[in-house]
Coordinates of C-alpha atoms and ligand atoms in Angstrom, one line a residue:
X1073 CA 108.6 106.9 68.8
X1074 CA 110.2 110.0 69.3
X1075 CA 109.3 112.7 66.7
X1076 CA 111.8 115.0 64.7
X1077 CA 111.6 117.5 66.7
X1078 CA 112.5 115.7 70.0
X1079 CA 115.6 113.9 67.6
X1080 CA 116.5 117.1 66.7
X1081 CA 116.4 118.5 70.3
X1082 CA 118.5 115.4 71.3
X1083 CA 120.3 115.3 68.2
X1084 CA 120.1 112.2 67.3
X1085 CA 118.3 112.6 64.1
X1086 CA 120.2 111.7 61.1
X1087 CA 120.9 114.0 58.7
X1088 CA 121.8 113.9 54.9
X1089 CA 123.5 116.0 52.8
X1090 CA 123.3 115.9 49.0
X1091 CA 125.9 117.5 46.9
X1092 CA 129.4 118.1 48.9
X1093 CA 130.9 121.0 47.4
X1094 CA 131.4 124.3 49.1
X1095 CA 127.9 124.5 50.5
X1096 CA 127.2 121.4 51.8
X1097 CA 131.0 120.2 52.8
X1098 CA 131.1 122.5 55.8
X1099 CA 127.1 122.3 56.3
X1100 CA 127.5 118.3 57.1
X1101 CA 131.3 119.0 59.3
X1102 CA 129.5 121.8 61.4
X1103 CA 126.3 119.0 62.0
X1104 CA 128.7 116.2 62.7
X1105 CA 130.4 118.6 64.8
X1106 CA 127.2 119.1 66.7
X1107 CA 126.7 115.8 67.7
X1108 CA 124.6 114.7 64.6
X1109 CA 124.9 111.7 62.7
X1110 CA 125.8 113.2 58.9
X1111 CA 125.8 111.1 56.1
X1112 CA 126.8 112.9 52.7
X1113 CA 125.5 112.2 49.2
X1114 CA 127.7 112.9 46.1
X1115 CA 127.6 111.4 42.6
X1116 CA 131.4 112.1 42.6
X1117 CA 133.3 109.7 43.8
X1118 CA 136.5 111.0 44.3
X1119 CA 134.7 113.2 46.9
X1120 CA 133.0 110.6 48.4
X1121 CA 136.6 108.5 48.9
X1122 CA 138.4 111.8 49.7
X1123 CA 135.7 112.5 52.7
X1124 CA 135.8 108.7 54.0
X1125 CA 139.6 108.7 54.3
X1126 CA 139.2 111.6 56.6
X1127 CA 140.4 114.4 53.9
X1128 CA 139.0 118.0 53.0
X1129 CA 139.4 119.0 49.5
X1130 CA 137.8 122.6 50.4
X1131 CA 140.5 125.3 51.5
X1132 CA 137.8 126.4 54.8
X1133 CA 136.7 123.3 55.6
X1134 CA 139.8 122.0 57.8
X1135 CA 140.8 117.7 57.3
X1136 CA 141.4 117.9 61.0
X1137 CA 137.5 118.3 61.3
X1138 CA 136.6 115.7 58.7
X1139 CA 139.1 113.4 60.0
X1140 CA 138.0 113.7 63.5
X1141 CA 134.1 113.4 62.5
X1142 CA 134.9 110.3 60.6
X1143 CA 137.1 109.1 63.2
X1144 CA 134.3 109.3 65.4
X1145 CA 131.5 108.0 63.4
X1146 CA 129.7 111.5 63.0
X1147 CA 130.4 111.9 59.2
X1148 CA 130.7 109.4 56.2
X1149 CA 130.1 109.8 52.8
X1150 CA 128.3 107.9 49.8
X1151 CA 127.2 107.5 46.3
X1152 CA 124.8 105.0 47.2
X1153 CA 120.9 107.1 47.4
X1154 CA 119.3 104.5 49.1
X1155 CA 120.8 105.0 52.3
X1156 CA 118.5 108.5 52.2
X1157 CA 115.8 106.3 53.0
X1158 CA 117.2 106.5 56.6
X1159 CA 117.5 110.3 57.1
X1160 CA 115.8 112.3 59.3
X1161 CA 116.5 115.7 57.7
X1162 CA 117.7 116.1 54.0
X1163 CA 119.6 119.1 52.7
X1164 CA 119.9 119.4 49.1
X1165 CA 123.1 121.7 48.3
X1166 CA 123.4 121.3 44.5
X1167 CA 124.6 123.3 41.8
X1168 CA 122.0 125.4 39.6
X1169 CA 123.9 126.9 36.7
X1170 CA 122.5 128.7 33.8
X1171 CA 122.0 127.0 30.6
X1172 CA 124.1 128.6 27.2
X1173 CA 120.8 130.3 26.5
X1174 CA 121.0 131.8 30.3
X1175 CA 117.9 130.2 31.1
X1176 CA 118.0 128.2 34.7
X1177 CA 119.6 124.8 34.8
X1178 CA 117.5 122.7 37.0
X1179 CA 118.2 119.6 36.3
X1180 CA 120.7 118.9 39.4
X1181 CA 118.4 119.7 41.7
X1182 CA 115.7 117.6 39.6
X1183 CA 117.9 114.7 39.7
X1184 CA 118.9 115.1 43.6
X1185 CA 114.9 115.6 44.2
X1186 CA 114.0 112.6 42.4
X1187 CA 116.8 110.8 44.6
X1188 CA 115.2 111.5 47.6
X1189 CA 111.2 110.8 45.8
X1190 CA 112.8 107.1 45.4
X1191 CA 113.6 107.1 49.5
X1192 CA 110.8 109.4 50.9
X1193 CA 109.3 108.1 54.1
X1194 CA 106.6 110.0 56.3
X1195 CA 108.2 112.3 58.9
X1196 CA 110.9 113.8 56.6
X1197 CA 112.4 116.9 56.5
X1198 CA 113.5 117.7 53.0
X1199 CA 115.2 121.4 52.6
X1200 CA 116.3 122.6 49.3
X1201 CA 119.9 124.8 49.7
X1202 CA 120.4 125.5 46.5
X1203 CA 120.4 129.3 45.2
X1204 CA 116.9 129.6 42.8
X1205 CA 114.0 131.8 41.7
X1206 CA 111.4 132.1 43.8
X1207 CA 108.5 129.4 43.4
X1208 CA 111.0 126.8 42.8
X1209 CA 110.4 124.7 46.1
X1210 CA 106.9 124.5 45.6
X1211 CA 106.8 124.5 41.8
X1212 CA 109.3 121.9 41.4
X1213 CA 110.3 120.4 44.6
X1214 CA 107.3 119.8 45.7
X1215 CA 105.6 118.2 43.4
X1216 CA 108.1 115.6 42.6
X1217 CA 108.3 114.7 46.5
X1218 CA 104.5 113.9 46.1
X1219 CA 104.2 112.1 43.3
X1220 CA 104.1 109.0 45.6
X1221 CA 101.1 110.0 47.6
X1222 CA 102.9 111.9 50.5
X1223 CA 101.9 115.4 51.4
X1224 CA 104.1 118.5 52.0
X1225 CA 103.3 120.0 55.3
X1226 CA 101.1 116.8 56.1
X1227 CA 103.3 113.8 55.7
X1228 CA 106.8 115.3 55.4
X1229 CA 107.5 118.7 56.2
X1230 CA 109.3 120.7 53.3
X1231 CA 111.3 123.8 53.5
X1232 CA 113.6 126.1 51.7
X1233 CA 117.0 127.7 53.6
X1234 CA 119.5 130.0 50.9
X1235 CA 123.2 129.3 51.7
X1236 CA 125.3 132.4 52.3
X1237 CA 128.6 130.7 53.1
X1238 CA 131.0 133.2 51.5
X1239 CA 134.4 130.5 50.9
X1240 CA 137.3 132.8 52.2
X1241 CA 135.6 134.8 54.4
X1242 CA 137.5 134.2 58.1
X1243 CA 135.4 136.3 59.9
X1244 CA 131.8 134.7 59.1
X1245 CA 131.6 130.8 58.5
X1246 CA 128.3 128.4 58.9
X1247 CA 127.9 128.6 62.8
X1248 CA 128.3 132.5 62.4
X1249 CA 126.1 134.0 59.6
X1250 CA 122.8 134.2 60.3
X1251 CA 120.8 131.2 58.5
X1252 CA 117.2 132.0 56.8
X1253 CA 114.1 129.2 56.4
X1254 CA 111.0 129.7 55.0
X1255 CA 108.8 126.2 55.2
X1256 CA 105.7 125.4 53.1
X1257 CA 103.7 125.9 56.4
X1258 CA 103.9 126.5 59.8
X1259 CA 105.5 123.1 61.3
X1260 CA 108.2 123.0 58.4
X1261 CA 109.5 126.5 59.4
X1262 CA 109.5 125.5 62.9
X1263 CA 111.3 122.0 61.9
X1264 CA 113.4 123.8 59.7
X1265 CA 114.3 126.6 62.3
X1266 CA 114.8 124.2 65.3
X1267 CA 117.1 122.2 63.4
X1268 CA 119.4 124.9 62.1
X1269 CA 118.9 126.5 65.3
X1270 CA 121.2 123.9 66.9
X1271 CA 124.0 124.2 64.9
X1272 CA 123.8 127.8 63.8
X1273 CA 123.9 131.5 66.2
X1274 CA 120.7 133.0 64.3
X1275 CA 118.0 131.4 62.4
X1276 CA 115.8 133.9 60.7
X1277 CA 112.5 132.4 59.9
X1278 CA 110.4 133.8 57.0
X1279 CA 106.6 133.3 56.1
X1280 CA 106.8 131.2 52.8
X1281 CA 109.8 129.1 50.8
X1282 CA 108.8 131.6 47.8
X1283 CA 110.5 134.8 50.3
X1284 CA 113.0 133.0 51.7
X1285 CA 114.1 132.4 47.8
X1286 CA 113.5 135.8 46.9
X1287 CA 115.9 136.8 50.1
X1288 CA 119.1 135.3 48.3
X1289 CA 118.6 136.4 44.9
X1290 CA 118.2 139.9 46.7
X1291 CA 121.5 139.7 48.5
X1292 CA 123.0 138.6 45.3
X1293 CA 121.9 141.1 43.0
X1294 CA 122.2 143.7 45.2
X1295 CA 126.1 143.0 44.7
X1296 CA 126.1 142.2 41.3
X1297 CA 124.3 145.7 40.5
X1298 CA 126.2 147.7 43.2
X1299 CA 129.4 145.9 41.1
X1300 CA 128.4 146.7 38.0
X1301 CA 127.7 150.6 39.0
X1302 CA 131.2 150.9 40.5
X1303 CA 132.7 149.6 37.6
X1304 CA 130.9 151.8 35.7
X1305 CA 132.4 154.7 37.9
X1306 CA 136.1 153.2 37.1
X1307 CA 135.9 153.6 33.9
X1308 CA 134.1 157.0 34.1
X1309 CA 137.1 157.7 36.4
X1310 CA 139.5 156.4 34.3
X1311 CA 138.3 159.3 31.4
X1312 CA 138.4 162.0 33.9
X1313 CA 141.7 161.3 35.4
X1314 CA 140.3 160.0 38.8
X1315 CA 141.8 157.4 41.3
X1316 CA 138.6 155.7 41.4
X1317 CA 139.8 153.8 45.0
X1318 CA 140.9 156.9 46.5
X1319 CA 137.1 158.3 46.0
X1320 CA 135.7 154.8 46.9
X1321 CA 137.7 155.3 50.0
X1322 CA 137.0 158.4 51.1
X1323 CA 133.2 157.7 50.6
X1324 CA 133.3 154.9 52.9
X1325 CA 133.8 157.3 55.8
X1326 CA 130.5 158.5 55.4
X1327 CA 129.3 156.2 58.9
X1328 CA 125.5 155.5 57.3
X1329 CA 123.9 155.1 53.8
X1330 CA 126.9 153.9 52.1
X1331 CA 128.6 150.9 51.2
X1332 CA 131.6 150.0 49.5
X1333 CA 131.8 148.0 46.5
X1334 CA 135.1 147.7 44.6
X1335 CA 135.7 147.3 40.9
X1336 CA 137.7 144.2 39.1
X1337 CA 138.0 142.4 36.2
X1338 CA 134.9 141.4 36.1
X1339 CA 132.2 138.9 37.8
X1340 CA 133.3 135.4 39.0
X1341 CA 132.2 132.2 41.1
X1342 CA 128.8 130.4 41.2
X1343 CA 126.8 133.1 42.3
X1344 CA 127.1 136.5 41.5
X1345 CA 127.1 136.4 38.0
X1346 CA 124.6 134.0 37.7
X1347 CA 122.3 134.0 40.7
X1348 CA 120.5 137.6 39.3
X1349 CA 119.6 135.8 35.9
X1350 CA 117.6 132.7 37.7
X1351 CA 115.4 136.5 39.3
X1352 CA 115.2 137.6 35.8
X1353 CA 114.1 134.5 33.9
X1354 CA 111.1 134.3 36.8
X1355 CA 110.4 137.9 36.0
X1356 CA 109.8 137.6 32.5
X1357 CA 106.9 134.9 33.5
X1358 CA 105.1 137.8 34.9
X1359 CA 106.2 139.9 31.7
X1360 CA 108.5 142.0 34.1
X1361 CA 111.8 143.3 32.6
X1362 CA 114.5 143.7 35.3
X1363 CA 116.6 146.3 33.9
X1364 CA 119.1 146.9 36.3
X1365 CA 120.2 143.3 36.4
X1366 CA 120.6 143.6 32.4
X1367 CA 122.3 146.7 32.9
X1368 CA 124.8 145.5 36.1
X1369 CA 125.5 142.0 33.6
X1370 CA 126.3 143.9 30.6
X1371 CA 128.7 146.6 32.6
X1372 CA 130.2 143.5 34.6
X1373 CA 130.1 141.1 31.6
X1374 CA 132.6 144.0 29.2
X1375 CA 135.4 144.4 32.3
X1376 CA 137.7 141.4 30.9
X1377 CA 137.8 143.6 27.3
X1378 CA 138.3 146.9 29.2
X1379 CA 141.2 144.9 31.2
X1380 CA 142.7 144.3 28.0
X1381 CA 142.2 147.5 26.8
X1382 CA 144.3 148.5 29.6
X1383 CA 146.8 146.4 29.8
X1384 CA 147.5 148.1 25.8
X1385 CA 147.7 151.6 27.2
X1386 CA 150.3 150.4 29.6
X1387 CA 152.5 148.5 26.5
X1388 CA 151.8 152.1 24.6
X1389 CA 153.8 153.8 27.1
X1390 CA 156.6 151.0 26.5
X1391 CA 155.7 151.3 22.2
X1392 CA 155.0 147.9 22.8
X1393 CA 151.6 145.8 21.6
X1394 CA 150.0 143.6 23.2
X1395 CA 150.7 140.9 19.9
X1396 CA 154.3 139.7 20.7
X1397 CA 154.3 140.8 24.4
X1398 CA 155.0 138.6 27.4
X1399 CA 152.2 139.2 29.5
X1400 CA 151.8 137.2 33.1
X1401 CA 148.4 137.4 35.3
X1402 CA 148.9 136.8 38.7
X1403 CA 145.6 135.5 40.2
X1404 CA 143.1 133.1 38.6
X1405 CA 140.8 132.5 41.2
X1406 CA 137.4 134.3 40.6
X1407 CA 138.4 135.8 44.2
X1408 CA 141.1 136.0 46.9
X1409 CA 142.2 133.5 48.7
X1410 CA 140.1 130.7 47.4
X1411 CA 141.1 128.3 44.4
X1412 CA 137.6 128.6 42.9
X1413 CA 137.8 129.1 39.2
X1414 CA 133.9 129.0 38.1
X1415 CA 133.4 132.1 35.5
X1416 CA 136.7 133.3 36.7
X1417 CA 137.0 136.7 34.8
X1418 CA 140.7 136.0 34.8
X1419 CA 140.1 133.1 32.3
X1420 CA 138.2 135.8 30.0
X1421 CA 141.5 138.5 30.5
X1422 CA 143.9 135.4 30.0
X1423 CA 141.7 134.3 26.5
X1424 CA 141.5 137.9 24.9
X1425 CA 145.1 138.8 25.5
X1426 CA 146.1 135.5 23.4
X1427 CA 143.5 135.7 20.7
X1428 CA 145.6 139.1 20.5
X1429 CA 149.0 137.5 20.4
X1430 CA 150.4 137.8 23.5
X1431 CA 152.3 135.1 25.1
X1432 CA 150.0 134.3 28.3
X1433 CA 151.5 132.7 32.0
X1434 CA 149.9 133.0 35.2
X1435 CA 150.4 132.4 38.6
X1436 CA 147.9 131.1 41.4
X1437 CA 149.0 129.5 44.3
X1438 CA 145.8 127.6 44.3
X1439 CA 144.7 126.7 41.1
X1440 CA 147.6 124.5 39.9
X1441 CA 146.6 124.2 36.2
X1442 CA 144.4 125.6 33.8
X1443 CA 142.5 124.7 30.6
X1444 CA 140.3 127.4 29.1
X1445 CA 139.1 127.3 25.5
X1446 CA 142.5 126.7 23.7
X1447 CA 144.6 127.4 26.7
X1448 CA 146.2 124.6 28.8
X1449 CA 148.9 126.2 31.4
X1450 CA 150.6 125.6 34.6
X1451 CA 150.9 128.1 37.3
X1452 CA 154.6 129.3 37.7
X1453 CA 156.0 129.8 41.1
X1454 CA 155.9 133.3 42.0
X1455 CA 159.5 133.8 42.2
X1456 CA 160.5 132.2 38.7
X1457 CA 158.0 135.0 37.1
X1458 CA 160.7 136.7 34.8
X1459 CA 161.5 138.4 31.6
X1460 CA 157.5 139.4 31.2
X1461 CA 156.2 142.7 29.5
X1462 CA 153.7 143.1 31.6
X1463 CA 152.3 141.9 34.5
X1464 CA 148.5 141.8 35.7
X1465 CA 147.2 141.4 38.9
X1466 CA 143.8 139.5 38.5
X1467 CA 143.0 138.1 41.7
X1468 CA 144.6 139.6 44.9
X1469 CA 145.7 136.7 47.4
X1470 CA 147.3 137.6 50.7
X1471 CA 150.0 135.6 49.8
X1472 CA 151.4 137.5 47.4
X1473 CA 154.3 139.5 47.2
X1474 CA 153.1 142.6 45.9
X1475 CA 156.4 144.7 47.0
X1476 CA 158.2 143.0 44.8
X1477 CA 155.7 142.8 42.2
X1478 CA 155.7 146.4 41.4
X1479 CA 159.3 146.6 41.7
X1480 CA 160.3 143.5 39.6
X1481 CA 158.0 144.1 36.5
X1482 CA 158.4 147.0 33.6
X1483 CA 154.7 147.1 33.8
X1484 CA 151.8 146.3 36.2
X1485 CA 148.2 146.4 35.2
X1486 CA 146.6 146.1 38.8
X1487 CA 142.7 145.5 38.6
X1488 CA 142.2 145.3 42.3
X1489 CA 144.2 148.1 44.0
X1490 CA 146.4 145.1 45.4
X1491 CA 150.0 147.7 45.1
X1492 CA 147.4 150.6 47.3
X1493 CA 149.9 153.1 48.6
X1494 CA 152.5 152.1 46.1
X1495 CA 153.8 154.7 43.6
X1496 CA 155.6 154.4 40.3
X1497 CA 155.6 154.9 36.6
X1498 CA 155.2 151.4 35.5
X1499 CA 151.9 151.3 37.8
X1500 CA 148.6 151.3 36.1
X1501 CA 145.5 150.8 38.1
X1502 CA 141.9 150.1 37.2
Ligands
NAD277 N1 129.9 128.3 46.4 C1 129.4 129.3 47.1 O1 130.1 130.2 47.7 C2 127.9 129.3 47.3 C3 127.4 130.2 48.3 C4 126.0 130.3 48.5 C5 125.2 129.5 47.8 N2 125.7 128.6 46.8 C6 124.7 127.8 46.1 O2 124.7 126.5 46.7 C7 124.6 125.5 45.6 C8 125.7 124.5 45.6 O3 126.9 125.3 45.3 P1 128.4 124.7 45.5 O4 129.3 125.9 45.3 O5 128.4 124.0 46.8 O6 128.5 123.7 44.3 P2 129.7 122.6 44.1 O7 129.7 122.3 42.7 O8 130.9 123.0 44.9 O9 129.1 121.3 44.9 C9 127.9 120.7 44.4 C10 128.1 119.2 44.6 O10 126.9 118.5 44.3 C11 127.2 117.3 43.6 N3 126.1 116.8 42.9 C12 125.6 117.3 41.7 N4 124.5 116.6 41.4 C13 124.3 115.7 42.3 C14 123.3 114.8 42.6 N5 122.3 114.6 41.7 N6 123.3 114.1 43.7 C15 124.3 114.2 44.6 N7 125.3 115.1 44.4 C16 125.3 115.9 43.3 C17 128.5 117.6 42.8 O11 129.2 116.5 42.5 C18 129.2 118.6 43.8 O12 130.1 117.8 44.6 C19 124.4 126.3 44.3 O13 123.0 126.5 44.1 C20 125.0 127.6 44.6 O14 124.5 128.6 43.9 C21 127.0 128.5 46.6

């Protein structure tokens, strides 16, 4: 019988997805794509039915792909966890929130482990995708999977490979950014590696699972800090009568030992704001405070309220108040270019200004409707946006049309330097 590594080699090993959202949607089209047979595991149906009739529901993942992977047999999808039984390779690409308390929210992951515990067979590979603190693969994967009897490293191979897919991002998708694993032992980085290897450019193996955990919360934090220090710097800019872009952009000509970050309204999507609290939890087990996280979350966490504070200065010039005003955010997405609303910061700006009084409206192109706290809205097409007080630029999609944005509007809060280059009174940036 030919061994995992041979099916891998010759792709014919069978590979299973669980969890089909933006991680593993294009990880199972990029594997079908290869040649592999993909079968993807969702407790949502309307996924499931959306995948099997040959349709994407993710804005980079193309329904020409998914349709031509179905088509050929490549790809289907399934609520049914029995057919796991049958994989070769497993990838477990489920959510991990945070709880209310901020503590980490496991219990996908538990649930999709336990899943695959039901179905395991000797000769698996079983990778865990899922962003989490270090020790989680071999603290809580691990010991689930061998609660039957089977061994990690010894009778299925066990490893642990971060997701960096960035949804939006044209210039780096699956194939493109550089993928690493870090395997319980030796053969499970290897298994791990090769299989990646064949669908990715760059596999990056590391020693443990524990590191190649570590290695995304670093990435993650390292934005969410860098974030939080150059909103710091707005608002420090902001008092000393600074175009805080105009420095960032100048900086960034320096050609080594800098960076740019950018300020905003604040923190959004499944990771940053939530990926540096599952390091900080683990810290605390070893009685380690990690105070720049704290610091970045409570600098990040306060730009919605500074947004609003604002968006009043800009009324002030007007002797308007926010109470009573018209105000329309343009943007909802927790970035550009995606429809993505999870811990949108725009939700927070949209909330404030109406527990203030405004009258709220938004636009977003992608994100049809909208119900947040007491809020339920529909977007308005861009060019029936009229009659508003002020308008506030959240979220900066291409499409747009900030020209006549900034000409249209009395006033223009914009948090993301989307009207660069353009000048005039009713203008406010960050
Ligand atoms: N979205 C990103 O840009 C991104 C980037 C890198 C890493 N990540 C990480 O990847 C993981 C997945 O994120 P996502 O954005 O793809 O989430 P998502 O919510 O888009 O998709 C997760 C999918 O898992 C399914 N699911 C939940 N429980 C399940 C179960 N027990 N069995 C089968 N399916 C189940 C859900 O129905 C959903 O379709 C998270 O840990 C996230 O932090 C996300």
């Amino acid at each position: 019988m030919a061994t995992l590594k041979e099916k891998i080699q010759n792709r014919t090993a069978r590979v299973g997805i669980i969890g089909l959202g933006y991680v593993g949607l294009p990880l199972a089209v990029e594997f079908a794509k290869n040649g592999f047979d993909v079968t993807g595991f969702d407790v949502d149906t309307s996924k499931v039915d959306e995948i099997n009739a040959g349709r994407s529901y993710i804005l980079d993942v193309k329904t020409e792909d998914v349709a031509s992977a179905v088509k050929a047999g490549k790809l289907r999808a399934t609520t049914d966890m029995s057919h796991l039984e049958h994989m070769d390779a497993i990838d477990i690409c489920v959510p991990t929130p945070l709880r209310k308390t901020k503590d980490p929210d496991l219990s996908y992951v538990v649930q999709a482990v336990d899943a695959v515990k039901a179905q395991i067979k000797p000769g698996q590979l079983v990778i865990l995708e899922s962003t989490t603190y270090p020790g989680t693969t071999d603290e809580v994967v691990r010991p689930a999977l061998e609660e039957k009897g089977l061994r990690a490293g010894v009778d299925f191979h066990l490893a642990f490979s971060p997701e960096r897919v960035d949804p939006g991002n044209e210039a780096f998708g699956t194939k493109t950014i550089p993928k690493v694993v870090g395997g319980f032992n030796r053969d499970s980085t290897e298994l791990a590696a090769a299989l990646y290897g064949s669908i990715i450019d760059t596999v990056v193996p590391v020693s443990s699972t524990q590191v190649a955990e570590m290695v995304k919360l670093l990435e993650n934090t390292f934005r969410a800090v860098n974030i939080g220090l150059v909103n710091e710097l707005a608002l420090m800019s902001h008092r000393m009568d600074l175009d805080v872009w105009e420095v960032i952009d100048a900086a960034s000509t320096k050609p080594f030992g800098f960076m740019p970050f950018y300020p905003g309204p604040g923190l959004g999507g499944h990771c940053i704001p939530i990926d540096p609290s599952y390091l900080s939890w683990k810290a605390r087990q070893y009685g380690f405070e990690c105070r720049f996280i704290e610091l970045a979350g409570h600098v990040n966490g306060s730009m919605p309220e500074y947004v609003v504070e604002r968006v009043g200065e800009a009324l002030n010039t007007k002797k308007k108040a926010i109470n009573g005003s018209k105000i329309h955010v343009f943007g909802v997405a927790y970035k550009k270019d995606v429809s993505d609303m999870r811990e949108s910061p725009a939700l927070d700006v949209l909330e404030l200004l109406h527990r203030r009084g405004a009258s709220v409206s938004y636009t977003d192109p992608y994100v049809p409707k909208l119900q947040h706290v007491d809020l339920n809205l529909c977007s308005v097409p861009e060019d029936k946006v009229d009659g508003v007080d002020c308008a506030v630029i959240c979220t900066n999609h291409k499409v747009f049309n900030y020209d006549r944005m900034a000409k249209r509007y009395p006033l223009v809060v914009d948090t993301r330097n989307a009207l660069k280059g353009v000048a005039g009174e009713n203008i406010f940036r960050l």
